[in-house]
Amino acid sequence: MSDTPIRDAATLVVIKDRDTNPSILMGQRGENAAFMPRKFVFPGGAVDPVDATVPVAGALSEVCAERLAMQSAMLPAALAAAAIRELFEETGLVLGSRETWEGAPKGWRGYAATGHIPSFEGLEFIFRAVTPKGRPRRFDARFFLVDASRLSSDPDDFSRAEDELSHLQWIPLSQARKFDLPFITECVLAEVAANLDRKGPPVSVPFFRNNDEANTIARLGGQSPLEAYFNTSSRDRS
């Protein structure tokens, strides 16, 4: 039997109060979800073909666009647009620029009805990960980071969210270890924490192929990535 095919996917990590008490937007997947049931995750999902066709405002930074293009045949714009669409579908939050949009394709009509087109301003490509073999669904996911100040909607208004994620909330980064997180989510959060003081794209983008999770844990001394980060002294992290 052949392994589950891998789908291109995009995820958006939204950070609030980055310079004071950084918090990350997350929600809980349903108990019966086929992929990562009951886990707290960032909004994200598979890329749709129409994501490459939508109008956009602004542009990805040159370095982020180049990194995305180097790592995949998938258009960087399609990946970034998919992340914004998934954010809207799963949280109801709008990342975009106010502009009338006629004739939006299926999957984007609810977003277009808000009077915005997606904006790439401030998006940073920070992580890539492939779901390991043996899972019912597999994704080649690219993770983007954006500041909540870029949102065009109230960051606490989730009233337009669909029902894929529950318990939507801003989780303080320092408290994230208390939640039931997938391993890869912990890796991404540790990467975000390590780059809080950096403005703009990271120096490099980790690519976790998910075939060496045991070795990764071993290198961390049996700790989760977040535990390893927060248990390291400020002096050691500098």
Coordinates of C-alpha atoms in Angstrom, one line a residue:
M1 CA 0.0 0.0 0.0
S2 CA 1.4 3.4 -1.0
D3 CA 1.9 6.1 1.6
T4 CA -0.5 9.0 2.0
P5 CA 0.2 11.7 -0.6
I6 CA 1.8 14.9 0.7
R7 CA -0.2 18.1 0.2
D8 CA 1.2 21.6 0.2
A9 CA 0.0 23.6 3.2
A10 CA 0.4 26.9 4.9
T11 CA 0.1 28.0 8.5
L12 CA -0.1 31.5 10.0
V13 CA 1.5 32.2 13.4
V14 CA 0.0 35.5 14.7
I15 CA 1.9 37.2 17.5
K16 CA 0.5 39.9 19.8
D17 CA 2.4 42.2 22.2
R18 CA 5.7 40.9 20.9
D19 CA 7.9 43.4 22.8
T20 CA 6.1 43.1 26.2
N21 CA 4.2 39.9 26.9
P22 CA 4.2 37.9 23.6
S23 CA 1.1 35.8 22.9
I24 CA 0.2 33.5 20.1
L25 CA -3.2 32.9 18.5
M26 CA -4.2 29.2 18.8
G27 CA -7.2 27.0 18.8
Q28 CA -8.1 23.4 19.6
R29 CA -8.9 20.8 17.0
G30 CA -12.0 18.7 17.5
E31 CA -11.9 15.3 19.2
N32 CA -13.0 13.5 16.0
A33 CA -10.6 15.5 13.6
A34 CA -8.7 13.2 11.3
F35 CA -5.5 15.2 11.7
M36 CA -4.1 16.0 15.2
P37 CA -7.4 15.6 17.2
R38 CA -7.7 17.6 20.5
K39 CA -4.4 19.3 19.9
F40 CA -3.9 23.1 20.1
V41 CA -2.6 24.4 16.8
F42 CA -2.1 27.5 14.7
P43 CA -4.7 28.3 12.0
G44 CA -3.6 26.7 8.7
G45 CA -4.4 24.1 6.1
A46 CA -3.9 22.8 2.6
V47 CA -3.3 25.1 -0.4
D48 CA -6.2 25.3 -2.9
P49 CA -5.5 25.9 -6.6
V50 CA -7.4 29.2 -6.6
D51 CA -5.0 30.6 -3.9
A52 CA -2.5 31.3 -6.8
T53 CA -5.1 33.5 -8.6
V54 CA -6.3 36.0 -6.0
P55 CA -5.4 39.7 -6.0
V56 CA -3.1 40.8 -3.3
A57 CA -1.8 44.0 -1.7
G58 CA 1.9 44.4 -0.9
A59 CA 4.5 41.7 -1.4
L60 CA 6.5 39.2 0.4
S61 CA 10.0 40.4 1.3
E62 CA 12.6 39.5 -1.3
V63 CA 14.4 37.1 1.1
C64 CA 11.2 35.3 2.1
A65 CA 10.0 34.9 -1.6
E66 CA 13.4 33.6 -2.6
R67 CA 13.5 31.0 0.3
L68 CA 10.0 29.8 -0.6
A69 CA 10.9 29.5 -4.3
M70 CA 14.1 27.7 -3.6
Q71 CA 12.4 25.0 -1.5
S72 CA 9.4 24.3 -3.6
A73 CA 7.8 24.4 -7.0
M74 CA 4.7 25.9 -5.3
L75 CA 4.3 29.6 -6.0
P76 CA 5.3 31.7 -2.9
A77 CA 2.2 33.8 -3.5
A78 CA -0.1 30.8 -3.4
L79 CA 1.4 29.7 0.0
A80 CA 1.1 33.1 1.6
A81 CA -2.5 33.5 0.3
A82 CA -3.5 30.1 1.6
A83 CA -2.2 31.1 5.1
I84 CA -4.3 34.2 5.0
R85 CA -7.4 32.3 3.8
E86 CA -7.0 29.7 6.5
L87 CA -6.7 32.4 9.1
F88 CA -10.0 33.8 8.1
E89 CA -11.8 30.5 7.8
E90 CA -10.6 29.2 11.2
T91 CA -10.6 32.4 13.3
G92 CA -12.6 35.0 11.4
L93 CA -9.7 37.4 11.5
V94 CA -8.8 39.5 8.5
L95 CA -5.3 40.1 7.3
G96 CA -5.6 42.3 4.3
S97 CA -6.0 45.7 2.7
R98 CA -9.3 47.4 2.3
E99 CA -10.4 47.1 -1.4
T100 CA -13.5 46.0 -3.2
W101 CA -13.1 42.6 -4.7
E102 CA -15.6 41.4 -7.4
G103 CA -15.9 37.9 -8.6
A104 CA -14.0 36.2 -5.8
P105 CA -13.6 32.4 -6.4
K106 CA -15.2 29.8 -4.2
G107 CA -13.3 29.5 -0.9
W108 CA -12.6 33.3 -0.9
R109 CA -16.1 34.7 -1.1
G110 CA -16.6 35.1 2.6
Y111 CA -13.2 36.9 2.9
A112 CA -14.0 39.1 -0.1
A113 CA -17.3 40.1 1.5
T114 CA -15.4 41.8 4.3
G115 CA -14.2 44.4 1.7
H116 CA -10.5 43.3 1.7
I117 CA -8.0 41.7 -0.5
P118 CA -5.2 39.7 1.2
S119 CA -2.0 41.6 2.1
F120 CA 1.4 40.1 2.3
E121 CA 2.9 43.0 4.2
G122 CA 4.8 41.9 7.3
L123 CA 4.6 38.2 6.6
E124 CA 7.8 36.3 7.5
F125 CA 8.5 32.7 6.3
I126 CA 9.9 31.1 9.5
F127 CA 9.6 27.3 9.3
R128 CA 8.9 24.3 7.1
A129 CA 7.8 20.8 8.2
V130 CA 6.6 17.6 6.5
T131 CA 4.1 15.3 8.3
P132 CA 5.8 11.9 9.0
K133 CA 4.8 8.7 7.2
G134 CA 1.9 6.6 8.5
R135 CA -0.4 9.6 9.3
P136 CA -3.9 9.7 7.8
R137 CA -3.0 13.0 6.3
R138 CA 0.4 14.4 5.3
F139 CA 1.3 18.0 4.6
D140 CA 4.4 19.9 3.5
A141 CA 3.6 22.9 5.6
R142 CA 5.2 26.4 5.5
F143 CA 4.8 28.5 8.6
F144 CA 4.5 32.3 8.4
L145 CA 4.8 34.7 11.2
V146 CA 2.9 38.0 11.3
D147 CA 2.3 40.7 14.0
A148 CA -1.3 41.1 15.2
S149 CA -1.0 44.9 14.5
R150 CA -1.2 44.0 10.8
L151 CA -4.7 42.6 11.2
S152 CA -7.6 44.6 9.7
S153 CA -10.1 43.3 12.2
D154 CA -10.5 43.2 16.0
P155 CA -8.0 40.6 17.2
D156 CA -10.4 39.4 19.8
D157 CA -13.5 39.0 17.5
F158 CA -13.8 35.4 16.4
S159 CA -17.5 35.6 15.6
R160 CA -16.9 34.8 11.9
A161 CA -14.8 31.7 12.5
E162 CA -15.9 28.4 11.2
D163 CA -16.1 25.4 13.6
E164 CA -12.8 23.7 12.8
L165 CA -11.0 25.2 15.8
S166 CA -12.6 25.7 19.2
H167 CA -11.3 27.6 22.3
L168 CA -9.6 30.2 20.1
Q169 CA -7.4 32.4 22.3
W170 CA -4.2 34.3 22.7
I171 CA -1.8 32.1 24.6
P172 CA 1.1 33.8 26.3
L173 CA 4.2 32.2 24.8
S174 CA 5.6 31.6 28.3
Q175 CA 2.5 29.5 29.2
A176 CA 2.2 27.5 25.9
R177 CA 3.9 24.4 27.5
K178 CA 0.7 23.9 29.6
F179 CA -1.3 23.1 26.5
D180 CA -1.6 19.9 24.5
L181 CA 0.6 20.8 21.5
P182 CA 1.9 18.7 18.6
F183 CA 5.6 18.2 18.7
I184 CA 6.1 20.3 15.5
T185 CA 4.1 23.2 17.0
E186 CA 6.5 23.2 20.0
C187 CA 9.4 23.4 17.6
V188 CA 7.9 26.4 15.8
L189 CA 7.1 28.2 19.0
A190 CA 10.6 27.6 20.3
E191 CA 11.9 29.2 17.0
V192 CA 9.5 32.1 17.4
A193 CA 10.7 32.6 21.0
A194 CA 14.4 32.5 19.9
N195 CA 13.8 35.3 17.4
L196 CA 11.5 37.6 19.4
D197 CA 14.1 40.4 19.3
R198 CA 14.8 40.1 15.6
K199 CA 12.9 42.4 13.2
G200 CA 12.3 40.9 9.8
P201 CA 13.0 37.4 8.4
P202 CA 15.0 35.0 10.5
V203 CA 18.7 34.3 9.6
S204 CA 17.7 30.9 8.4
V205 CA 14.5 28.8 8.0
P206 CA 14.5 25.3 9.7
F207 CA 13.2 22.4 7.5
F208 CA 12.0 19.6 9.7
R209 CA 11.4 16.5 7.6
N210 CA 9.9 14.6 10.6
N211 CA 12.0 11.5 10.0
D212 CA 14.4 12.4 12.9
E213 CA 12.0 13.3 15.8
A214 CA 13.6 10.8 18.1
N215 CA 17.1 12.2 17.4
T216 CA 15.8 15.7 17.9
I217 CA 14.4 14.8 21.3
A218 CA 17.6 13.0 22.2
R219 CA 19.7 16.1 21.3
L220 CA 17.4 18.2 23.6
G221 CA 18.1 15.8 26.5
G222 CA 14.6 14.3 26.5
Q223 CA 12.9 17.7 26.8
S224 CA 10.3 19.1 24.5
P225 CA 11.5 22.0 22.3
L226 CA 9.7 24.6 24.4
E227 CA 11.0 23.1 27.7
A228 CA 14.5 23.1 26.2
Y229 CA 14.2 26.8 25.2
F230 CA 12.7 28.1 28.4
N231 CA 15.0 26.0 30.7
T232 CA 18.0 27.6 29.0
S233 CA 19.3 30.6 30.8
S234 CA 19.0 34.1 29.2
R235 CA 22.8 34.2 29.1
D236 CA 23.0 30.9 27.1
R237 CA 20.3 32.1 24.7
S238 CA 22.0 35.4 23.9

